[in-house]
Tab-separated table of C-alpha atoms in Angstrom:
chain	number	residue	atom	x	y	z
A	1	MET	CA	61.120	108.610	96.829
A	2	ALA	CA	63.618	106.738	95.687
A	3	LYS	CA	64.590	103.316	95.946
A	4	VAL	CA	67.507	101.686	99.436
A	5	TYR	CA	68.790	99.247	100.711
A	6	GLU	CA	69.858	99.370	104.155
A	7	ILE	CA	71.902	98.031	105.744
A	8	THR	CA	70.902	96.549	108.863
A	9	ASP	CA	73.578	94.537	110.042
A	10	PHE	CA	76.081	92.286	108.615
A	11	GLN	CA	76.262	88.049	108.963
A	12	ARG	CA	80.087	86.503	110.252
A	13	ARG	CA	81.074	84.576	107.469
A	14	GLU	CA	84.239	81.554	107.306
A	15	ILE	CA	85.778	82.336	103.884
A	16	GLY	CA	85.553	79.512	101.257
A	17	ASN	CA	82.807	79.544	99.137
A	18	LYS	CA	82.700	81.686	95.964
A	19	GLU	CA	79.139	83.219	95.256
A	20	PHE	CA	77.577	86.093	93.294
A	21	ILE	CA	77.429	87.286	96.269
A	22	THR	CA	77.173	90.850	98.741
A	23	LYS	CA	80.202	90.565	100.757
A	24	PHE	CA	82.955	91.966	102.268
A	25	GLY	CA	86.295	90.655	103.398
A	26	GLY	CA	87.461	87.223	102.073
A	27	GLN	CA	88.985	86.830	98.154
A	28	PRO	CA	87.141	88.528	95.071
A	29	ASP	CA	84.862	86.641	93.412
A	30	TRP	CA	85.723	87.523	89.956
A	31	VAL	CA	82.740	87.193	86.519
A	32	ILE	CA	85.935	87.822	85.382
A	33	VAL	CA	89.918	87.183	86.072
A	34	GLU	CA	91.549	90.981	86.287
A	35	ASN	CA	94.364	91.405	87.509
A	36	TRP	CA	95.232	92.469	91.208
A	37	PRO	CA	95.138	96.370	91.062
A	38	MET	CA	98.202	98.779	92.610
A	39	SER	CA	99.254	100.768	95.020
A	40	GLU	CA	100.022	103.850	93.165
A	41	GLY	CA	102.250	105.605	96.296
A	42	TRP	CA	104.498	102.828	96.929
A	43	ASP	CA	105.981	100.092	95.237
A	44	ASP	CA	104.680	96.593	94.802
A	45	ARG	CA	102.225	97.097	97.423
A	46	LYS	CA	98.569	95.676	96.673
A	47	MET	CA	95.537	97.324	97.300
A	48	THR	CA	93.376	95.332	99.940
A	49	PHE	CA	90.031	94.406	98.932
A	50	ILE	CA	87.251	95.633	100.728
A	51	GLY	CA	84.771	93.849	99.381
A	52	GLN	CA	81.913	93.373	96.209
A	53	LEU	CA	78.868	94.118	95.235
A	54	PHE	CA	75.864	92.202	94.181
A	55	LEU	CA	73.767	93.653	92.222
A	56	LYS	CA	71.246	91.846	89.915
A	57	GLU	CA	69.019	94.030	87.907
A	58	ASN	CA	67.085	96.610	88.096
A	59	MET	CA	68.546	97.191	92.316
A	60	ILE	CA	69.352	100.642	91.690
A	61	GLY	CA	68.555	101.506	88.106
A	62	ASN	CA	71.075	98.590	86.547
A	63	HIS	CA	70.178	97.128	83.257
A	64	GLN	CA	72.166	93.427	83.954
A	65	ASP	CA	73.455	92.126	87.020
A	66	MET	CA	76.372	93.871	87.510
A	67	MET	CA	79.572	92.463	90.665
A	68	VAL	CA	81.576	95.500	91.515
A	69	TYR	CA	84.698	95.309	93.739
A	70	LEU	CA	86.101	97.332	95.764
A	71	PHE	CA	89.777	97.955	96.540
A	72	MET	CA	91.938	101.443	98.699
A	73	THR	CA	95.255	100.660	99.805
A	74	GLN	CA	95.167	99.198	104.341
A	75	PRO	CA	97.516	97.980	106.261
A	76	GLU	CA	98.813	94.689	106.273
A	77	ASN	CA	97.487	94.113	109.853
A	78	VAL	CA	94.797	95.250	112.731
A	79	ASP	CA	98.804	96.349	114.794
A	80	ASP	CA	100.129	98.437	111.318
A	81	SER	CA	99.883	101.379	112.295
A	82	PHE	CA	99.866	102.544	108.723
A	83	PHE	CA	97.587	104.683	106.527
A	84	ASP	CA	98.069	106.769	102.838
A	85	PRO	CA	95.719	109.981	102.986
A	86	ASP	CA	95.324	110.181	99.637
A	87	ILE	CA	92.578	106.872	99.506
A	88	THR	CA	90.182	110.044	100.908
A	89	GLU	CA	90.615	111.454	97.681
A	90	TRP	CA	88.502	110.857	94.546
A	91	GLU	CA	92.494	109.799	91.915
A	92	GLY	CA	94.881	109.572	95.469
A	93	GLY	CA	95.779	107.147	93.037
A	94	GLU	CA	94.521	104.859	96.148
A	95	THR	CA	90.265	103.540	96.079
A	96	THR	CA	89.840	101.203	92.636
A	97	VAL	CA	86.216	99.791	90.986
A	98	ILE	CA	86.387	97.351	89.304
A	99	ILE	CA	81.989	97.778	87.280
A	100	GLN	CA	82.002	93.273	86.564
A	101	CYS	CA	78.492	91.987	83.918
A	102	VAL	CA	77.531	88.782	84.614
A	103	ASP	CA	76.155	87.552	81.757
A	104	THR	CA	75.616	84.276	80.907
A	105	VAL	CA	78.587	83.099	83.388
A	106	GLU	CA	77.166	80.997	85.604
A	107	SER	CA	79.615	80.427	88.486
A	108	PRO	CA	82.656	82.722	90.557
A	109	SER	CA	86.313	82.577	89.360
A	110	SER	CA	89.267	82.343	91.700
A	111	GLY	CA	92.359	84.954	90.831
A	112	GLU	CA	95.290	85.804	91.977
A	113	ILE	CA	95.402	86.231	96.129
A	114	GLY	CA	95.322	89.269	97.804
A	115	PRO	CA	95.944	91.748	101.663
A	116	GLN	CA	91.641	91.150	102.744
A	117	VAL	CA	90.125	93.358	105.499
A	118	PHE	CA	90.918	92.223	109.394
A	119	ASP	CA	88.684	92.483	112.381
A	120	GLU	CA	90.197	93.707	115.883
A	121	ASN	CA	91.613	90.198	116.032
A	122	ASP	CA	93.220	90.267	113.425
A	123	GLN	CA	91.365	87.368	112.335
A	124	HIS	CA	89.646	87.017	108.215
A	125	TYR	CA	86.190	86.621	107.241
A	126	GLU	CA	83.522	87.307	105.238
A	127	TYR	CA	81.170	89.740	106.694
A	128	LEU	CA	77.038	89.775	104.402
A	129	PRO	CA	75.035	93.281	104.758
A	130	VAL	CA	71.888	92.252	106.157
A	131	LEU	CA	69.214	94.945	103.458
A	132	ARG	CA	66.331	95.947	104.258
A	133	GLU	CA	64.606	96.992	101.443
A	134	THR	CA	63.244	101.252	101.438
A	135	GLN	CA	62.073	104.174	99.844
A	136	GLU	CA	63.821	107.392	100.072
A	137	ALA	CA	62.282	110.835	100.462
A	138	ASP	CA	64.197	112.606	97.491
A	139	SER	CA	65.061	115.719	100.037
A	140	ASN	CA	68.151	116.360	102.262
A	141	GLU	CA	66.714	118.538	104.192
A	142	GLN	CA	66.177	115.927	107.642
A	143	PHE	CA	70.178	115.176	107.112
A	144	TYR	CA	69.487	111.984	109.857
A	145	CYS	CA	67.090	110.006	107.480
A	146	ILE	CA	69.874	109.659	104.496
A	147	ASP	CA	73.498	109.079	107.491
A	148	ILE	CA	72.667	106.134	107.252
A	149	ASP	CA	75.000	102.447	106.015
A	150	LYS	CA	73.177	101.646	102.743
A	151	ILE	CA	73.100	100.487	99.265
A	152	GLY	CA	72.263	103.741	96.537
A	153	GLY	CA	70.503	106.563	97.742
A	154	THR	CA	71.651	110.358	98.525
A	155	PRO	CA	74.627	110.693	100.238
A	156	ALA	CA	75.231	112.407	103.322
A	157	PHE	CA	77.774	114.740	102.580
A	158	PHE	CA	78.421	116.765	105.859
A	159	ARG	CA	81.675	118.564	104.778
A	160	ARG	CA	79.991	119.778	101.268
A	161	ASP	CA	78.881	118.439	98.018
A	162	ASP	CA	81.565	116.200	96.664
A	163	THR	CA	79.839	114.925	93.969
A	164	PRO	CA	82.886	113.863	91.252
A	165	GLU	CA	82.278	116.201	88.262
A	166	ASN	CA	82.525	115.654	84.569
A	167	GLY	CA	79.581	112.455	84.091
A	168	ASP	CA	76.814	110.980	85.155
A	169	TRP	CA	77.194	109.402	89.139
A	170	LYS	CA	74.715	108.593	91.400
A	171	LEU	CA	76.200	106.996	95.203
A	172	LEU	CA	76.442	102.701	94.550
A	173	LEU	CA	77.283	102.705	98.373
A	174	GLN	CA	77.858	104.435	101.563
A	175	LEU	CA	80.039	103.550	104.682
A	176	HIS	CA	80.848	105.030	108.647
A	177	CYS	CA	83.982	103.304	108.588
A	178	ASN	CA	84.738	103.632	112.167
A	179	PHE	CA	81.193	101.236	112.723
A	180	LEU	CA	82.033	98.493	111.112
A	181	PRO	CA	82.934	94.580	111.950
A	182	PHE	CA	86.487	94.966	110.462
A	183	VAL	CA	89.028	96.836	110.740
A	184	LEU	CA	88.848	99.505	107.658
A	185	ARG	CA	91.028	102.992	108.084
A	186	ALA	CA	90.159	105.821	106.222
A	187	GLY	CA	90.931	108.571	108.855
A	188	ASP	CA	89.301	109.722	111.997
A	189	ILE	CA	85.450	109.765	111.691
A	190	PRO	CA	85.436	109.191	108.024
A	191	THR	CA	82.258	107.806	105.382
A	192	MET	CA	83.031	106.129	102.399
A	193	PHE	CA	80.904	107.433	99.405
A	194	VAL	CA	81.057	104.758	96.033
A	195	PHE	CA	79.833	106.417	92.753
A	196	VAL	CA	79.036	104.571	89.852
A	197	THR	CA	78.072	106.029	86.113
A	198	SER	CA	74.317	106.219	85.457
A	199	ASP	CA	75.917	103.300	82.746
A	200	PHE	CA	77.603	101.506	84.880
A	201	LYS	CA	80.645	101.048	82.882
A	202	LYS	CA	83.106	103.408	85.200
A	203	GLY	CA	83.255	103.396	89.154
A	204	GLY	CA	85.285	104.880	92.029
A	205	ILE	CA	85.586	105.756	95.878
A	206	LEU	CA	86.130	109.324	97.761
A	207	ILE	CA	85.786	109.541	101.767
A	208	GLN	CA	85.191	112.849	104.136
A	209	ASP	CA	86.758	112.442	106.864
């Protein structure tokens, strides 16, 4: 049985507090300020900050506290019809995962301001996931049991096994993009999978639609 954290709900709050927490929306709370990720296919277009995950020590096998930041090329507002299908590709150049170790850093830093997620009313908030720690069977025979929004566990692939090659990867995050309190345009009926290597040094995003 593997430990997972089911996302049962989201709590909306105003943007402002800088904390080492798991959240979606707003601006990154950096451990170490990095350059804002840019789209590879569109000149001078910044990726949108999707969210960050605060992994406490041993949460999913990590040996120290870590922050993981997620970026993806997205439309600028709710009325913008922009969509780049390369976001669905593992190495499409339109998604970025940044991993930082918290170590002895006590408070986060602000960096460059960039695009952030919006809701259906084109408003900007932060969304804190409500997590329920549970155990997941080591078998995917019952698909509906693993086909949930979660941190950790087994990916609920519905098209084929898309686990990245060339590395020892584990699932970090699984989200059904069309059923979130914020807009995440990733296809018709997309599920987003975020993977990290077992040493938590690299990460990536892929989407099945």
